[in-house]
XYZ file of C-alpha atoms in Angstrom:
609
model
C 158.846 51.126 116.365
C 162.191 49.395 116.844
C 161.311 48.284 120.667
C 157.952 46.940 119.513
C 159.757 44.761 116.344
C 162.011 43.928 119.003
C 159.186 42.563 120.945
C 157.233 41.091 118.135
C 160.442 38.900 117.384
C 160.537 37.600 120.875
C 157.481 35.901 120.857
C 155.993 34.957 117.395
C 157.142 31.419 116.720
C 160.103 31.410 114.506
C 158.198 30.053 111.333
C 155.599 32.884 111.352
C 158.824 35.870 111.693
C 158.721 35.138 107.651
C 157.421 38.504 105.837
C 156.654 40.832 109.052
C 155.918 43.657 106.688
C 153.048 42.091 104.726
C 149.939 39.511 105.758
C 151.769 35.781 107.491
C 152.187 33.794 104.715
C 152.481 30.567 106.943
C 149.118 31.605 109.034
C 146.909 34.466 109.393
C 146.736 37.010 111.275
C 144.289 35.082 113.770
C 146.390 32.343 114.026
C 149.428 35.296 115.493
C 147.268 36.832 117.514
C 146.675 33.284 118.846
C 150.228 32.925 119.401
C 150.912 36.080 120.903
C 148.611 34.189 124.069
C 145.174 36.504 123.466
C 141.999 34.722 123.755
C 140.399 33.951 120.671
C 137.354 35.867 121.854
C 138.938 38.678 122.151
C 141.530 38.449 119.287
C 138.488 37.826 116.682
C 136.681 40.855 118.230
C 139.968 42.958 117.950
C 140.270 41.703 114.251
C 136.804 42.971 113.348
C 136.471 45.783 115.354
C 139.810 46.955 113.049
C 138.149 45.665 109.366
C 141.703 42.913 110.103
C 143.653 45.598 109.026
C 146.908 43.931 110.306
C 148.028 42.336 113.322
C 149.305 45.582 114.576
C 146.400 47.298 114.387
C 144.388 44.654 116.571
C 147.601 44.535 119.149
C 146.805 48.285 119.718
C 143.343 48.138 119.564
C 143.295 45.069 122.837
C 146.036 46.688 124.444
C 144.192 50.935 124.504
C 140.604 48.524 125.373
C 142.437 46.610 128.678
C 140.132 48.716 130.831
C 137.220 48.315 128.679
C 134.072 46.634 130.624
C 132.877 45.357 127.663
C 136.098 43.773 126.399
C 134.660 40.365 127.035
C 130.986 40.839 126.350
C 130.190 38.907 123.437
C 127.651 41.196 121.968
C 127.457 40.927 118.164
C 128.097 43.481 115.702
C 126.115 45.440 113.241
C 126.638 45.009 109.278
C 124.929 46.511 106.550
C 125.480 45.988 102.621
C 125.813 49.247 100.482
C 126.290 49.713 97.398
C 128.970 52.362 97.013
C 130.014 54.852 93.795
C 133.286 55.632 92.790
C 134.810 57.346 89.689
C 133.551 60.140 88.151
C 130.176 60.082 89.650
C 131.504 59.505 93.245
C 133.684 62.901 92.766
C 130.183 64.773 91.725
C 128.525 63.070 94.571
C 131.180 64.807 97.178
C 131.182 68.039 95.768
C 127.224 67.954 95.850
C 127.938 66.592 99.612
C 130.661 69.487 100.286
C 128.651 72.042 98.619
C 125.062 71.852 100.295
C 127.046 71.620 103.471
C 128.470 74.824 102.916
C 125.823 76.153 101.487
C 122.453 75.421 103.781
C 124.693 73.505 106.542
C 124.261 69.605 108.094
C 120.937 67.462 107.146
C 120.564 64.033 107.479
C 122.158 62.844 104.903
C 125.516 63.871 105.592
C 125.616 61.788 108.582
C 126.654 58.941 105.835
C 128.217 59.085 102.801
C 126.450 58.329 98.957
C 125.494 55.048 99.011
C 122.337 52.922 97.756
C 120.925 50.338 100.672
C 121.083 46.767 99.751
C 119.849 45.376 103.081
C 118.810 46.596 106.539
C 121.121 46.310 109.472
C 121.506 42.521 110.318
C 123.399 41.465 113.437
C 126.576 39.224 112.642
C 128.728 37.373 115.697
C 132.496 38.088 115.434
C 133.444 34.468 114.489
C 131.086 34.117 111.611
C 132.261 37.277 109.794
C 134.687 35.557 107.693
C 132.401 33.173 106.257
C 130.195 36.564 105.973
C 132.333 37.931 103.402
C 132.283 34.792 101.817
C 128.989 34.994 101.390
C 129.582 38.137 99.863
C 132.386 37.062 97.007
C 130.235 34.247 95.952
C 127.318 36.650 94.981
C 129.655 38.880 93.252
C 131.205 36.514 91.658
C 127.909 35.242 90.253
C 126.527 38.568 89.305
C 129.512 40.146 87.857
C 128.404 42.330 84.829
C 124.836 41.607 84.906
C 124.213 45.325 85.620
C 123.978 47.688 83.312
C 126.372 50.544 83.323
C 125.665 53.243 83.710
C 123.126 52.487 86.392
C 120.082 54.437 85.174
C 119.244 57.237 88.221
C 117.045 59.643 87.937
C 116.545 62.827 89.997
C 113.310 63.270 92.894
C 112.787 66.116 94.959
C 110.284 66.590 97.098
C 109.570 69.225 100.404
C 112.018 67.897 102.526
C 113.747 65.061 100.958
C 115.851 64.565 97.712
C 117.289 61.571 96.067
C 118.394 59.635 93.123
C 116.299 56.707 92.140
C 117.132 53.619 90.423
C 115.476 53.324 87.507
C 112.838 50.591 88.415
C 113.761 46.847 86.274
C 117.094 47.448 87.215
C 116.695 47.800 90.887
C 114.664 45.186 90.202
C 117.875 43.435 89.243
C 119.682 44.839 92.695
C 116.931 43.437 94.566
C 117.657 40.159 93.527
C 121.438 40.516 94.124
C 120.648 41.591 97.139
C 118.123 38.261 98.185
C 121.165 36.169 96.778
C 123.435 37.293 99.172
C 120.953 36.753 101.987
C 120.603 33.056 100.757
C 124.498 32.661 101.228
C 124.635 34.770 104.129
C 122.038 31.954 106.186
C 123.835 28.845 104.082
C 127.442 30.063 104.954
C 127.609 32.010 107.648
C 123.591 31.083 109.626
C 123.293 34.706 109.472
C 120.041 35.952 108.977
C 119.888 39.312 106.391
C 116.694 41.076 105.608
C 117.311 42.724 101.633
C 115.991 46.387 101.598
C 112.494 46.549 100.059
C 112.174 50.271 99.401
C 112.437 52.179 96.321
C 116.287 51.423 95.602
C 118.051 55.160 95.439
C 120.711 57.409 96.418
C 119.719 59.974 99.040
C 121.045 63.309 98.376
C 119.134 65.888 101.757
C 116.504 64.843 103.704
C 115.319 66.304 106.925
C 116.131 70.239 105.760
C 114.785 73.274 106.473
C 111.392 73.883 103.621
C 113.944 77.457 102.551
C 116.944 75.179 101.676
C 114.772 73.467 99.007
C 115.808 75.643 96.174
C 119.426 75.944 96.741
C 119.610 72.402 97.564
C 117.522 71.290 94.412
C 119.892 73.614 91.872
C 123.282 72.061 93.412
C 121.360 68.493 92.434
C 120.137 68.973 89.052
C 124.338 69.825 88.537
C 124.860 66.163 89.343
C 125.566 64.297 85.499
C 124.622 60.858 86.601
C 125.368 59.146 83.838
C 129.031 60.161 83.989
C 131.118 56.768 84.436
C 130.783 54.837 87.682
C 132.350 51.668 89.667
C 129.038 50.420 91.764
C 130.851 48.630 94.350
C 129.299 46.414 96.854
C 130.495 46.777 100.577
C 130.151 45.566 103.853
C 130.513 47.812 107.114
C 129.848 47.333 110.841
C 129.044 49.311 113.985
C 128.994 48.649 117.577
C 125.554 47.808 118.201
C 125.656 49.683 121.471
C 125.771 52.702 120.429
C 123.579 52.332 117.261
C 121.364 55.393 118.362
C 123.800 57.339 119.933
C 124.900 60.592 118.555
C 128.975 60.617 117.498
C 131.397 63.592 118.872
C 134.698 64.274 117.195
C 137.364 65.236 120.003
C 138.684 68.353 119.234
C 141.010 68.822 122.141
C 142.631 66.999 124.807
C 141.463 66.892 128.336
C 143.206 65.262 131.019
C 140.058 64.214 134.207
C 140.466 65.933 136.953
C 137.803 63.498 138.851
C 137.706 59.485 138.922
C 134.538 59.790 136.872
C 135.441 61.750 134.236
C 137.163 60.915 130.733
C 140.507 61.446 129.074
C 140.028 63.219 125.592
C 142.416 62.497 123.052
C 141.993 64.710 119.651
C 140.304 62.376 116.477
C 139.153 60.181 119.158
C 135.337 59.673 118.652
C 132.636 59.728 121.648
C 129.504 58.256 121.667
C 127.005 60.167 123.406
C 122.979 58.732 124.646
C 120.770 61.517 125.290
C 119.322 59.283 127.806
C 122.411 59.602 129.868
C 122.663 63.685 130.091
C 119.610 63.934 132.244
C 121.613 63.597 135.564
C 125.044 65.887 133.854
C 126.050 69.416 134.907
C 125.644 72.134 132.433
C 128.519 72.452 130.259
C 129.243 68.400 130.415
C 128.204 65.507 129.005
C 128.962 61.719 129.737
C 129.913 59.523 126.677
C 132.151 56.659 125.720
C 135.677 56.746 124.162
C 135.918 54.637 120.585
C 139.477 54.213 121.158
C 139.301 52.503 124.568
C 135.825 51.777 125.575
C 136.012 53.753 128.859
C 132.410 56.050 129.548
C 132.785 59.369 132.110
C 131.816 63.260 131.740
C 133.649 65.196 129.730
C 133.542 69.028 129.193
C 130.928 69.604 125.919
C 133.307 72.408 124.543
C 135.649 70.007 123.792
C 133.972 67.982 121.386
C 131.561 68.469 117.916
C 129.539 66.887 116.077
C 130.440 63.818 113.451
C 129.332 62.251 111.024
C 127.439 58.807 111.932
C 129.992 56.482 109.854
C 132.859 58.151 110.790
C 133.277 55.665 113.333
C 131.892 52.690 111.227
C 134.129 49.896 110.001
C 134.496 48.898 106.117
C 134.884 44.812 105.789
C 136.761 43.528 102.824
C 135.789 40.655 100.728
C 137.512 36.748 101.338
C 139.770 37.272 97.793
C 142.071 39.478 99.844
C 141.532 37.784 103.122
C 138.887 38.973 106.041
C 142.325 39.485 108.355
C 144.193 40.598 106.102
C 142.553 44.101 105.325
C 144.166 46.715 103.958
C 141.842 50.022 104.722
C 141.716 51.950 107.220
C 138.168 51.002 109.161
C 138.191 54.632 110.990
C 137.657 56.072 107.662
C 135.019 54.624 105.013
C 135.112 57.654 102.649
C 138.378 56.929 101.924
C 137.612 53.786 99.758
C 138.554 53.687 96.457
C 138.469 51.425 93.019
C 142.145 50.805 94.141
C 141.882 49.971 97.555
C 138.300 47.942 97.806
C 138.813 44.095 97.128
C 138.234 43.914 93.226
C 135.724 40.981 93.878
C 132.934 43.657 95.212
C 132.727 45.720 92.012
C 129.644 44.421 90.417
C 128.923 47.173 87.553
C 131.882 47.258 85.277
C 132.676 50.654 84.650
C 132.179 53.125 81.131
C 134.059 54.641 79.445
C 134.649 58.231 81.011
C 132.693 61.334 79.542
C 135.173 63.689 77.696
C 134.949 67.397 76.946
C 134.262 67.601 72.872
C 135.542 70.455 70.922
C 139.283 72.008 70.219
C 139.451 74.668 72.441
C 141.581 73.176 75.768
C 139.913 74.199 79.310
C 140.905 77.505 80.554
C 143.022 76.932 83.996
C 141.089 78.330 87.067
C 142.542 80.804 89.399
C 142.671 78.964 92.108
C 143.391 80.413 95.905
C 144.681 77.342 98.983
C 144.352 78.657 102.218
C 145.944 76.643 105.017
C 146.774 76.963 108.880
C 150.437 76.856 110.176
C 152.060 73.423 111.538
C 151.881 72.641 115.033
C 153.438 75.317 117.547
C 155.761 74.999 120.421
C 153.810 76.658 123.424
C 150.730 74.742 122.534
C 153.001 71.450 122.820
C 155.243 71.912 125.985
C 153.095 75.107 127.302
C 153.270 78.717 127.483
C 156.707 78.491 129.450
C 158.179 76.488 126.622
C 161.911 78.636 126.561
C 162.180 77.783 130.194
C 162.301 74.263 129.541
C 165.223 74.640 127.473
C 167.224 77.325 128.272
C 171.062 76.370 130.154
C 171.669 78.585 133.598
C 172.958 81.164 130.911
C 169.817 81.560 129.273
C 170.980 79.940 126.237
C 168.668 77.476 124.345
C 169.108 74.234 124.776
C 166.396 71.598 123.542
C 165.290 68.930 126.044
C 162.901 67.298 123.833
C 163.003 65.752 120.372
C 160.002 67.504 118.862
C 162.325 70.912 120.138
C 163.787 72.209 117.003
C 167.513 71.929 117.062
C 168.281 76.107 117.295
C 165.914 78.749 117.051
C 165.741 81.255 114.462
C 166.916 84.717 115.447
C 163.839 86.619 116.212
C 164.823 89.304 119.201
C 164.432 88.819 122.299
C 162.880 85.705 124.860
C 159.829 88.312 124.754
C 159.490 87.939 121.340
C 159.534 83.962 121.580
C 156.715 84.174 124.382
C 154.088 85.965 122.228
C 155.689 84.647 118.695
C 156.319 80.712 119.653
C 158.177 78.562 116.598
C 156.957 75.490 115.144
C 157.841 72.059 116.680
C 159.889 69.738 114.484
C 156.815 67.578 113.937
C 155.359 71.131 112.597
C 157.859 71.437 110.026
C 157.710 67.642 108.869
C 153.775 68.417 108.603
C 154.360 71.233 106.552
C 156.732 69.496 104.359
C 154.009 66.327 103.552
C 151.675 69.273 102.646
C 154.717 70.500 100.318
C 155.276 67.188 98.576
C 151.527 66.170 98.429
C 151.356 69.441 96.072
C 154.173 68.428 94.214
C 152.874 64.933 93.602
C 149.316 66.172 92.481
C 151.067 68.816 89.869
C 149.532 71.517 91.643
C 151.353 74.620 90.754
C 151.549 77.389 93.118
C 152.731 80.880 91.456
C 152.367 83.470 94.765
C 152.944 82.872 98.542
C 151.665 85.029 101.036
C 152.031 84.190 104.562
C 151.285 85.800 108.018
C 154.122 87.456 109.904
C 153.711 85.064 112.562
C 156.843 82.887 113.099
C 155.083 79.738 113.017
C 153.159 80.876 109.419
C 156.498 82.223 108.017
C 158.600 78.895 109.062
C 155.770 76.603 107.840
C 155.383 78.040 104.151
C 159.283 78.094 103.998
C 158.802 74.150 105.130
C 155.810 73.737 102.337
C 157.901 75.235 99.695
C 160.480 72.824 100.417
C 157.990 69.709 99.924
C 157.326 71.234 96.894
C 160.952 72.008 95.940
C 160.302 75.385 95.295
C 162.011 76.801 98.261
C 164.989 78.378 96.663
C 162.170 80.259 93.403
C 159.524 81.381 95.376
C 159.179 83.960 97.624
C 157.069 84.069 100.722
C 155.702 87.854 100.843
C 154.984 88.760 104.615
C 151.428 89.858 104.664
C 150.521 91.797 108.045
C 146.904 92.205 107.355
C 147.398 88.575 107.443
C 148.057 88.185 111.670
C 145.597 86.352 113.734
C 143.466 89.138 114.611
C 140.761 86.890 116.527
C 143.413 87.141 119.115
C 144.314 90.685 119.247
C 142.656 92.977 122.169
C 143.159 96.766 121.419
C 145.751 98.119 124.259
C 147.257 94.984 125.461
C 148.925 92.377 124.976
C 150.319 93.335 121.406
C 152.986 90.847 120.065
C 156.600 92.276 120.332
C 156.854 91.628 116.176
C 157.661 95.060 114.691
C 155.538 93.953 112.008
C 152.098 93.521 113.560
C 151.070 96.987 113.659
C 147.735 98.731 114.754
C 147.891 100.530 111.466
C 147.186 96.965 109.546
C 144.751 96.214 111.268
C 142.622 98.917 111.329
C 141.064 98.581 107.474
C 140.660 94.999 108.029
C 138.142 94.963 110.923
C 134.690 96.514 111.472
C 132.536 96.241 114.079
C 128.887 95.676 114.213
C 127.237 95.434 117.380
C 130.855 94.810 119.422
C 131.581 92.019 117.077
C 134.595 91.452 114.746
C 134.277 90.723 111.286
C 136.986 90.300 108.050
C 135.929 92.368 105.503
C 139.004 91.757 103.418
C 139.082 87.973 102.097
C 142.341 88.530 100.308
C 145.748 90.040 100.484
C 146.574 93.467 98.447
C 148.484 92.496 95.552
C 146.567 89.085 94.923
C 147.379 88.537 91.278
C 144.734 89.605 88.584
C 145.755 87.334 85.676
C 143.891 84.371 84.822
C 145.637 80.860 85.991
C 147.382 82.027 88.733
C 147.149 79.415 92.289
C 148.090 81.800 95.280
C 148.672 80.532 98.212
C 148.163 81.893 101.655
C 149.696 80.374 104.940
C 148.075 82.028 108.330
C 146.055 81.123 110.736
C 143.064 78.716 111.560
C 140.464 81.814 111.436
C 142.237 82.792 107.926
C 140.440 79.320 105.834
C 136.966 80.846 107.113
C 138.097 84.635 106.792
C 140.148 84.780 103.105
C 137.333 82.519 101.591
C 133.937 82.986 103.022
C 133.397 86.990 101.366
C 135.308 86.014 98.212
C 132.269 83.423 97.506
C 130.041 86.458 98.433
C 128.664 84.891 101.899
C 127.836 87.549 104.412
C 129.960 86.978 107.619
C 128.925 84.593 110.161
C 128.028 85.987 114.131
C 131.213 85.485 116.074
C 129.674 82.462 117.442
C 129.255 80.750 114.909
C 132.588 82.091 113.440
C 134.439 80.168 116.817
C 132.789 77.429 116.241
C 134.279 76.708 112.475
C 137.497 77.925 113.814
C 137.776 75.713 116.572
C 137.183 73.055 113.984
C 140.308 73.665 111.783
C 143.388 71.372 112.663
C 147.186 72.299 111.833
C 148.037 72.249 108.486
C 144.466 72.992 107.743
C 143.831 73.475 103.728
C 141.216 74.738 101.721
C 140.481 75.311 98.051
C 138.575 78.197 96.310
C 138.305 77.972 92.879
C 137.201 81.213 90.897
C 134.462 79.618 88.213
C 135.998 80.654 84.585
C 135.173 84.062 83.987
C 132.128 84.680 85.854
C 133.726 86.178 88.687
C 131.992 83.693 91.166
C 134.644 81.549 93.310
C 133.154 78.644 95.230
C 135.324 75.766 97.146
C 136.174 72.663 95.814
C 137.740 69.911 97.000
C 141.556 70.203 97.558
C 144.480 68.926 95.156
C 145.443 67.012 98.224
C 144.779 64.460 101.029
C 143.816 65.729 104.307
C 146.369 65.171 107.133
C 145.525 63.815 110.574
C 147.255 63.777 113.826
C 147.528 63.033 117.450
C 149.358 64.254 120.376
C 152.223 62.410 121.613
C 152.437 62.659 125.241
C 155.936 63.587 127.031
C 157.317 59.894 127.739
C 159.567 59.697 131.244
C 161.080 55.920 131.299
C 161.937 56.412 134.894
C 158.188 57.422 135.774
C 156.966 54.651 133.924
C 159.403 51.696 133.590
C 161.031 51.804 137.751
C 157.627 51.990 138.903
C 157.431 49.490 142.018
């Protein structure tokens, strides 16, 4: 970070070096980019392609798209106008979302998040986007509070579809929002918008197998909608080019082996045209990298399936400055009343719904389940000691993200099939630690697998939470990553992963391997208390799935969710007062996301001829 302030300081004129940490108060962040010697072409696309989150964020986004044959194509964009919930309703809305996911897997809805449609997609060029958003603020402006709140939905359900519909004078009343913003769209910006001219509504599952229908219909009619709400009108974008592609999360990285084949880099997105896998081996597909632009094959195992607007961008409104945006565009769920530019809220919001009566809420018994931090063979390779071990055999780091010393656990055998935690692991598991502390979430038991990396990342969580030196981590065998245990070899040198442990944990049905214990002995009876297990990326699927009274997935489908699970993975399963039913709910805390960091060699790279 200090080389690349270094850099920015050589070449941004001296008057715009005034208040690096915050939006150019003498220019914006065009007018830098400008000065840094990009094209305006392809500083305005790198602007919008990042929502103008900051000039940073467009400096990295030209610089990973250099190769990108498209760099220079001036192909428009794709907007669309939503109308967006958030409060109360919003956190009903994602649990309905989270739930019918787990409960009758993916439809069609889920490949976008609650919304009601304002408009149909509408093509926008990148230099007209900032009078676009003008557009935008003046309608808001205009009809500010001339909804009423709260916006009258009711439920429909039909064979394969279900939805909340706006009451019909008031999406009457949208409508026409909606055909003023199209006026100022053509007067402002000569962009051409087409307002939706459907039944107004919120879709809930469409597209789902004629069984789900019941399930799916009871988990709706839970939905209060007239529980307070912030209706908030929004702008996002997609690259037009791959509009009717499907979208690929990148679960693991993949360096190409052949000229025509593509680098994966985990939480990168690829966009994948079933018109292009006619002429692709089995086992590969061809696609084309979000962060850089770049199309090859790339093995199919690697990737899964997103969500559509995972990769769409969120455009703020002109009060807080088109280039001067301050959410991440990778990520539209995570808007918020906070974070959205206060000129798109259009429906003021009510007062919130309180429980009546005098008797407080009971507290739920509540059980987190989450994955250990990152882990040092995975990192620098299964030969990890060897890179840092001195001609006597003592340990030596030779990296950075090598913890300083390494915890006395027997012999180098013991290290190979029991690796550590990196030092990025343990900061991980420390943000977990102090995300808990911040959302008051109390945590009363500890168990953790006896796996090195489990037991040094819930010592690391505890001391987020500043609970390090109270709570005890209890060592739970039964707790060991089983998936990867093959009975009479290869049995890690730990004196406490025994046969004996396993042996009540694990039937088998037709040769394949099932949990049928979803919790720890001992796991506390009493009403209130939050346990909290640290294991393995099978353990979130494993300690949960039985204790909601699922019947256990075919190992197939059981890899498949695991493979899924990142590092510091965390769940939530929340036992439903008294009834003895647990379901998951959505976790006290933020999810965490990160990227590999590949080995950098300044002589490689910097006295390259």
């Amino acid at each position: 970070m200090a080389a690349k302030e270094d850099l920015y300081s050589k070449i941004l004129p001296r008057r715009l070096r005034q208040n690096r940490a915050g939006s150019m108060k003498c220019s914006s962040s065009l007018d830098v980019l400008l000065s840094m010697g990009f094209p305006k072409p392809r500083a305005l696309k790198a602007l919008v392609s990042t929502g103008g989150r900051s000039v940073q964020a467009a400096c990295d986004w030209l610089f990973s798209h250099v190769d990108d044959p498209f760099l220079d194509d001036p192909l428009p964009r794709e907007y669309v106008l939503y109308l967006r919930p958030s409060g109360p309703l919003q956190n009903q809305l994602s649990h309905f979302w989270q739930q019918s996911r787990i409960t009758c897997g993916k439809n069609k809805a889920h490949n976008i998040f609650p919304h009601i449609t304002l408009c149909q997609f509408f093509m926008c060029a990148d230099h007209k986007v900032e009078a676009l958003c003008e557009a935008l603020q003046a309608s808001v402006q205009q009809w500010r509070g001339r909804f009423p709140s709260p916006l009258p939905l009711e439920l429909y359900t039909s064979s394969n579809f279900i939805g909340l519909f706006v009451e019909e004078q008031v999406a009457d009343i949208l409508k026409l929002f909606a055909a003023d913003f199209a006026a100022e769209a053509v007067r402002k910006a000569e962009v051409h918008v087409e307002p939706h001219k459907k039944q107004l509504h919120v879709t809930l599952a469409y597209n789902f197998p004629s069984d789900h229908l019941p399930s799916l219909e009871k988990l709706a009619k839970g939905i209060e909608v007239k529980l307070g709400c912030d209706w908030l009108a929004v702008l996002f974008s997609r690259d037009i080019r791959f509009a009717n592609h499907e979208t690929l999360r990148v679960m693991y990285p993949y360096v190409p082996q052949n000229d025509d084949e593509l680098e994966l880099v985990p939480g990168d997105f690829v966009f994948m045209s079933p018109v292009d896998q006619n002429s692709t081996s089995e086992g590969w597909v061809y696609g084309t990298s979000l962060a850089t632009g770049l199309s090859g094959l790339l093995p199919e195992n690697y990737v899964s399936l997103a969500d559509e607007s995972d990769t769409w961008v969120f455009h703020g409104s002109k009060d807080r400055g088109l280039f001067d945006g301050l959410l991440d565009s990778r990520r539209p769920d995570s808007t918020s009343p906070g974070d959205t530019p206060s000129l798109s809220l259009i429906c003021h919001p009510m007062q919130v719904l309180r429980i009546s009566g005098g008797h407080s809420r009971q507290p739920k018994r509540t059980l987190f389940v989450c994955r250990h931090g990152e882990r040092m063979d995975v990192v620098f390779g299964k030969h990890w000691l060897s890179l840092c071990s001195d001609s006597k055999g003592r340990y030596v780091r030779s990296n950075l993200n090598m913890p300083p010393s390494l915890p006395l656990w027997g012999g180098q055998r013991d290290y190979d099939m029991d690796a550590p935690i990196t030092v990025f692991g343990s900061t991980q598991a420390r943000l977990v630690g102090e995300a808990l502390l911040e959302s008051n979430t109390a945590i009363d038991f500890v168990y953790c697998s006896p796996a090195l990396r489990c037991v040094q990342t819930a010592q690391n969580i505890l001391k987020g939470l500043q609970q390090d030196s109270k709570l005890k981590v209890r060592v739970e065998p039964g707790l060991f990553e089983w998936t990867k245990w093959v009975s009479g070899s290869s049995m890690p040198a730990s004196s406490f992963c025994l046969v004996a442990y396993f042996t009540p944990l694990i039937r088998r049905e037709t040769k394949t391997m099932f949990m049928s214990l979803c919790i720890p002995p001992g796991f506390p009876l009493s009403v209130g208390n939050n346990v909290l297990i640290v294991a393995h990326a099978s353990s979130l699927e494993a300690c949960t799935r039985q204790l909601q009274g699922r019947s256990p997935q075919s190992a197939k489908d059981f890899i498949q969710v695991v493979r899924k699970i990142p590092y510091l993975g965390f769940c939530s399963c929340e036992e439903q007062g008294d009834t003895g039913v647990w379901q998951l709910a959505d976790p006290p805390i933020l999810p965490l996301t990160h990227g590999p960091n590949h080995s950098f060699d300044w002589r490689e790279t910097l006295l390259q001829e």
